[in-house]
Coordinates of C-alpha atoms in Angstrom, one line a residue:
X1 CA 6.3 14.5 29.9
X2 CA 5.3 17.7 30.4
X3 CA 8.0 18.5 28.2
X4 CA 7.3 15.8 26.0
X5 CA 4.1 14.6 24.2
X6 CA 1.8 14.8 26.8
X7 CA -1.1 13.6 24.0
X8 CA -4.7 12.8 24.6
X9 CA -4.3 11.2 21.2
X10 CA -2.5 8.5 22.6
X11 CA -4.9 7.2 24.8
X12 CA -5.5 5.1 22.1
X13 CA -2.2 3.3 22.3
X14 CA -2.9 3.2 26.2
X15 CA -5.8 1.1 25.9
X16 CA -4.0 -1.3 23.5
X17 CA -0.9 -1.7 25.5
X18 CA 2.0 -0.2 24.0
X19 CA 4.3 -2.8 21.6
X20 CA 6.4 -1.9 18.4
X21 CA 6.7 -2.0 14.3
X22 CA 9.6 -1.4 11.2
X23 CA 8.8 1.8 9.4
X24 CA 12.1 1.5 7.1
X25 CA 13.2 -1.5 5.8
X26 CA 16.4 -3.1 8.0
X27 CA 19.9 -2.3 6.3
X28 CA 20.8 -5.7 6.2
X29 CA 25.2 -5.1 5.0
X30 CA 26.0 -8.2 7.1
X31 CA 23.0 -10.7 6.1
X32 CA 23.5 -9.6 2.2
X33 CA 27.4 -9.7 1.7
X34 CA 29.3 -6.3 0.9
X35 CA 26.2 -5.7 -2.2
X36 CA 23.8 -4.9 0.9
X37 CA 26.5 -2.6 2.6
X38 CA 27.0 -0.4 0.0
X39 CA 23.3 -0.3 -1.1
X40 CA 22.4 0.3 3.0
X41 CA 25.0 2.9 3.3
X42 CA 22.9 5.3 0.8
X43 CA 19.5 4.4 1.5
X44 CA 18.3 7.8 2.8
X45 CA 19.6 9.5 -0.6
X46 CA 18.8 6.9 -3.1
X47 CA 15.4 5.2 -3.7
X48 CA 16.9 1.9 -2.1
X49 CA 17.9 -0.1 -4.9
X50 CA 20.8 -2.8 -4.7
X51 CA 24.5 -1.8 -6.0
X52 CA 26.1 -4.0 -7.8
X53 CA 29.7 -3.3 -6.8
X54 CA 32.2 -5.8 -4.9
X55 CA 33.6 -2.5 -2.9
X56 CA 34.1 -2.8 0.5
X57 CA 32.1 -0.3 2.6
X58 CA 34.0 2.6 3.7
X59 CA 33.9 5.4 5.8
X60 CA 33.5 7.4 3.3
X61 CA 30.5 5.8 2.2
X62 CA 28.8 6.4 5.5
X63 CA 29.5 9.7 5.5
X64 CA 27.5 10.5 2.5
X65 CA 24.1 10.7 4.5
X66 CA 23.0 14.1 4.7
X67 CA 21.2 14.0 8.0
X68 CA 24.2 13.2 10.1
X69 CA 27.8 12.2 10.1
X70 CA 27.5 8.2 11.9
X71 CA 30.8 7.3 11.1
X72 CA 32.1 7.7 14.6
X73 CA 29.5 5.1 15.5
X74 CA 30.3 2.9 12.8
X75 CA 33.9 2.4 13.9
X76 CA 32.5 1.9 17.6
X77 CA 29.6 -0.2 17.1
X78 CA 30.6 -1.4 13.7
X79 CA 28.3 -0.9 10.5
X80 CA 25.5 -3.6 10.8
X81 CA 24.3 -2.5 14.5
X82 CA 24.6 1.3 13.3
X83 CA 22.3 0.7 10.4
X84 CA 19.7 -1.3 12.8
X85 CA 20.0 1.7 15.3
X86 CA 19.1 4.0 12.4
X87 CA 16.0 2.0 12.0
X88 CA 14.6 1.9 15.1
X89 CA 15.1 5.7 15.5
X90 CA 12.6 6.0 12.3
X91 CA 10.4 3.4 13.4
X92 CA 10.2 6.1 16.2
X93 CA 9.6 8.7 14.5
X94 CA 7.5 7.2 12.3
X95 CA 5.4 6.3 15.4
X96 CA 4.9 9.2 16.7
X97 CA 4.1 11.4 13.5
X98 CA 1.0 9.0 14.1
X99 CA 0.3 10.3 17.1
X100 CA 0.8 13.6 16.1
X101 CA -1.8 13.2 13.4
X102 CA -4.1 11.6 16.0
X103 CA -3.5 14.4 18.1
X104 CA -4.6 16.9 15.6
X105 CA -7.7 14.8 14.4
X106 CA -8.4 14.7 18.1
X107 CA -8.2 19.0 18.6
X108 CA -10.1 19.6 15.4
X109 CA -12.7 17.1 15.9
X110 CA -11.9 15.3 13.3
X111 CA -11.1 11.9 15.3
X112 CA -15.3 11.3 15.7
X113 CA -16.0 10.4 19.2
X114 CA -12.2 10.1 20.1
X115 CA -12.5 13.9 19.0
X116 CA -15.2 14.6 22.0
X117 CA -13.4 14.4 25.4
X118 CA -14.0 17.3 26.7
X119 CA -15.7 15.8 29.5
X120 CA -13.2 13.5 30.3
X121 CA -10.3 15.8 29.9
X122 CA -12.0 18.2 32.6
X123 CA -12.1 15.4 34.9
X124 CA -8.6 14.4 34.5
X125 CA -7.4 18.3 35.0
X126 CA -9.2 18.2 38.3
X127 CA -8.2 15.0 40.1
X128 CA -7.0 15.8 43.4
X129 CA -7.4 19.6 42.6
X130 CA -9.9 19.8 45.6
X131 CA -12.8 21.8 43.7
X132 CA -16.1 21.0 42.1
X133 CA -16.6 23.3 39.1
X134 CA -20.0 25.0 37.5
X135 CA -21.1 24.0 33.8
X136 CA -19.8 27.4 32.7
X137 CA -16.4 26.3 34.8
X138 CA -15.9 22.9 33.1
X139 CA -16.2 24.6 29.5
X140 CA -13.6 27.3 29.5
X141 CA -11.3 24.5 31.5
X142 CA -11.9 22.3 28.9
X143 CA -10.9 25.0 26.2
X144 CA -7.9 25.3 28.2
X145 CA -7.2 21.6 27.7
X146 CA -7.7 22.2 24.2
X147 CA -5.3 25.1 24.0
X148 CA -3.0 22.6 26.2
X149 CA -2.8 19.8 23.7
X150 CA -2.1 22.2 20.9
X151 CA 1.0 23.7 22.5
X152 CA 2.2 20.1 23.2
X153 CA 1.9 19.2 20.0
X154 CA 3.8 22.3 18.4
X155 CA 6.7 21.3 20.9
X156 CA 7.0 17.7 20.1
X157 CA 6.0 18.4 16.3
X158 CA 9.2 20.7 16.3
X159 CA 11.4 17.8 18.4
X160 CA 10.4 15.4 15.9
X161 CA 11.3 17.1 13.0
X162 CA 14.6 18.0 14.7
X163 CA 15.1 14.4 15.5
X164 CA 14.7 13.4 11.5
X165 CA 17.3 15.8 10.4
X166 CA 20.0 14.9 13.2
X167 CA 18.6 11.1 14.4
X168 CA 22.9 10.6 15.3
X169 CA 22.5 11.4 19.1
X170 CA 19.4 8.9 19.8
X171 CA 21.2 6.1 17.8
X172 CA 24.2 7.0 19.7
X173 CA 21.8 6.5 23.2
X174 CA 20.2 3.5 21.9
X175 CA 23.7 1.7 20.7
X176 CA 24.7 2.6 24.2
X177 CA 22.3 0.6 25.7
X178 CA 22.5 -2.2 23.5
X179 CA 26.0 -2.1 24.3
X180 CA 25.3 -2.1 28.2
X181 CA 22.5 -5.1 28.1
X182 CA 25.5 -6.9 27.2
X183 CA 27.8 -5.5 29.9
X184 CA 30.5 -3.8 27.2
X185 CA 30.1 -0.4 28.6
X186 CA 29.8 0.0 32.5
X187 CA 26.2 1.3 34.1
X188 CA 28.4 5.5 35.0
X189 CA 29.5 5.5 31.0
X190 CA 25.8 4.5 29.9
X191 CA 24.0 7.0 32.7
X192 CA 26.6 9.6 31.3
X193 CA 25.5 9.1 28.2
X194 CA 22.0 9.3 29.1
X195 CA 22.6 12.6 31.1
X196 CA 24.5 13.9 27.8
X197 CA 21.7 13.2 25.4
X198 CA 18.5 14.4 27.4
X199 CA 19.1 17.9 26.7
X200 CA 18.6 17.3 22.9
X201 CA 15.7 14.9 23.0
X202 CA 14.0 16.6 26.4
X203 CA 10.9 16.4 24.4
X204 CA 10.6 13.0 22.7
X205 CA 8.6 11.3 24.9
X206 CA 9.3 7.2 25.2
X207 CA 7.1 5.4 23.5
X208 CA 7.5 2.4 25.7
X209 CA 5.6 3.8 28.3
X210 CA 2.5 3.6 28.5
X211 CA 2.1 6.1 31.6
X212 CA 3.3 9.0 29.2
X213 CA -0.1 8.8 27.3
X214 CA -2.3 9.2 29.5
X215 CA -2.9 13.1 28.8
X216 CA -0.3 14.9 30.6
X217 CA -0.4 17.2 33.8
X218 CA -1.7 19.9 32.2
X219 CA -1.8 21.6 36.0
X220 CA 2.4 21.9 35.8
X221 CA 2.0 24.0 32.6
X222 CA 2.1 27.8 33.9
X223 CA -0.2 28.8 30.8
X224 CA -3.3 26.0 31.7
X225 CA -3.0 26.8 35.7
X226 CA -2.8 30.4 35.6
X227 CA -5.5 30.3 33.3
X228 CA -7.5 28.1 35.4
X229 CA -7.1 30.0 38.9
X230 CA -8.3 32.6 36.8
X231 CA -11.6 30.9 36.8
X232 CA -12.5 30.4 40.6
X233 CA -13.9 32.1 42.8
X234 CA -12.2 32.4 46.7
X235 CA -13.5 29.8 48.1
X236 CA -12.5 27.6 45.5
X237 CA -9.3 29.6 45.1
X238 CA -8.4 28.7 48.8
X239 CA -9.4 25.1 47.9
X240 CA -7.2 24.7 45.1
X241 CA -4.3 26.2 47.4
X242 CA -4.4 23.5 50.0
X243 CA -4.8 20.8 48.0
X244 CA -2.1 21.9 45.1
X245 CA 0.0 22.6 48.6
X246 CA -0.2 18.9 49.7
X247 CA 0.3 17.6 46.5
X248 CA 4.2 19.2 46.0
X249 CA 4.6 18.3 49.4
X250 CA 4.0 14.7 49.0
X251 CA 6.0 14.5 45.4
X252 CA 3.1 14.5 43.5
X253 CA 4.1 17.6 41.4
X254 CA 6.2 15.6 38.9
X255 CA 5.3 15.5 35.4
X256 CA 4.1 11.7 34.7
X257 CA 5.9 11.7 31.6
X258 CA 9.4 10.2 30.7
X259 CA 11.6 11.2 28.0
X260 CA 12.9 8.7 25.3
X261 CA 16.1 9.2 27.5
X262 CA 14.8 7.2 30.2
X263 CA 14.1 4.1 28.1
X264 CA 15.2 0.6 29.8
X265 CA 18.3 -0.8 28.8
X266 CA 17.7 -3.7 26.2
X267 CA 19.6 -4.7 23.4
X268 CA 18.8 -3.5 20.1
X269 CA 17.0 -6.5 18.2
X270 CA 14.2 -6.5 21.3
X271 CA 13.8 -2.6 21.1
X272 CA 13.4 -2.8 17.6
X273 CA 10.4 -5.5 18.4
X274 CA 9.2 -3.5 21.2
X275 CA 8.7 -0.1 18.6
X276 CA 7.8 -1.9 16.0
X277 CA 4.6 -3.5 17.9
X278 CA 4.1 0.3 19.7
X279 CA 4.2 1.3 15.4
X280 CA 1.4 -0.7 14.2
X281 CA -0.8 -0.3 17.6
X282 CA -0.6 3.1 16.6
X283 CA -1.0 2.7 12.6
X284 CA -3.9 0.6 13.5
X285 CA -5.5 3.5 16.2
X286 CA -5.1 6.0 13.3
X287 CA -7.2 4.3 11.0
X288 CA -10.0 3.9 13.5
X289 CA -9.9 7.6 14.1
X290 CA -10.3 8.4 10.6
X291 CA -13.2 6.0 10.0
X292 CA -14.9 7.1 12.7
X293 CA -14.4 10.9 11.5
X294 CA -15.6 10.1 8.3
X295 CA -18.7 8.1 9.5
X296 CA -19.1 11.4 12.2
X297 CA -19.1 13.6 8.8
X298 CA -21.6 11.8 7.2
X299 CA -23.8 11.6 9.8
X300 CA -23.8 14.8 10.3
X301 CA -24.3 15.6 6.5
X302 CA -27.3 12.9 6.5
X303 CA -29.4 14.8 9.4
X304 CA -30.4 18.3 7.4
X305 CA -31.0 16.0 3.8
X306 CA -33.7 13.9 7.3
X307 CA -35.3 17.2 8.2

């Protein structure tokens, strides 16, 4: 996603194979009688005790949440599936405000040896770029990696805080599909839908693919490639010409990133598995990442007390 997260960070979840986890607890209105309907319908505003009233849940009721007006898909998709929908879209976020503070361990240093890849991040810049760079070279590209990762996460930090204050058009995408795995809706209304909703989440990346962390194509941002033609000389210039020539000609100039848009179809219960695994994977990777910047930190502070 070159418009998405395109995040070193989650190389982490790459190596693990990306699963799923719940961040909020299900609203469970059908499994717990009408108590557990009115008590789901105000989680977000409430700290998520049980009601005691025999009421019916209403309209109404759903349109107390703050953060959008669901009550549309409630009378579609009915309340239970609405609510489930709600949670996977903050098991998503959820996920990914962990790899956007693995990104930022990873750009400060902070992330101990995850934090160190400059190396590597040179090498990825420069597959099939057709030029061999000097010491001096490799540095300032790999500050321009750096500078890379930091605008990427700025845009998705911003996408992700959109998406918690208006999560309505994902659960509307993701109820869609649930509703197509089982053949309800017909494969043009679902693909309109998808067309419909990519503006709005262009940059949430999918978290089910494992392909969008994998660093990004830093050479289809104009900022990094200007930047780095910048740095070579002509001979090298004319290199990088040819070789970013047959690359676009061949239909290797695509971003390897897909939006959350371009999920696969499944019904809800198995994406909410699927996240939920890709959660704790990442949950898990976090923790690693701040022992190791801790033990990185104490290293470091042990070395001077040595000398």
């Amino acid at each position: 996603m070159n418009r998405n997260i395109t995040l070193i960070t989650a190389i982490a979840v790459l190596l693990a194979g990306v699963a799923a986890f719940a961040f909020l607890r299900p609203n469970s209105s059908e499994e717990n009688g009408e108590e557990g309907s009115r008590s789901s319908a105000n989680t977000e505003e409430s700290t998520g005790g049980s009601a005691t009233s025999d009421l019916k849940p209403t309209r109404k009721i759903v349109r107390k949440t703050k953060r959008d007006d669901a009550a549309e898909l409630v009378d579609q998709y009915g309340e239970s599936r609405t609510n489930l929908s709600r949670q996977v879209v903050n098991n998503v976020t959820s996920l990914l405000d962990d790899v956007l503070e693995m990104g930022d361990m990873m750009t400060s240093g902070r992330g101990g040896q995850f934090g160190n890849r400059g190396d590597w991040a040179v090498r990825g810049a420069l597959r099939d770029t057709g030029v061999e760079l000097d010491d001096t070279q490799k540095e300032a590209t790999a500050e321009l990696y750096r500078e890379f990762q930091k605008r990427e996460l700025e845009k998705t930090r911003t996408a992700v805080e959109a998406l918690k204050e208006k999560p309505v058009t994902l659960m509307t995408l993701m109820l869609a599909s649930d509703a197509r795995s089982r053949e309800e809706i017909s494969e043009d209304e679902y693909k309109a839908l998808q067309a419909s909703s990519s503006g709005e989440l262009k940059d949430i990346v999918n978290p089910l693919d494992r392909n969008n962390f994998r660093g990004g194509k830093p050479m289809e941002d104009p900022a990094f490639r200007s930047g780095f033609e910048a740095l070579l000389n002509e001979d090298q210039s004319s290199s990088f010409t040819t070789a970013m020539g047959e690359r676009e000609s061949s239909g290797d100039n695509k971003s390897g990133q897909t939006s959350i848009t371009e999920m696969p179809v499944m019904d809800l219960e198995s994406l909410d598995k699927s996240i939920s695994s890709a959660k704790q994977m990442t949950t898990g990777f976090k923790s690693i990442m701040q022992g190791m910047g801790n033990l990185q930190e104490l290293e470091q502070q042990r070395k001077p007390a040595e000398e």
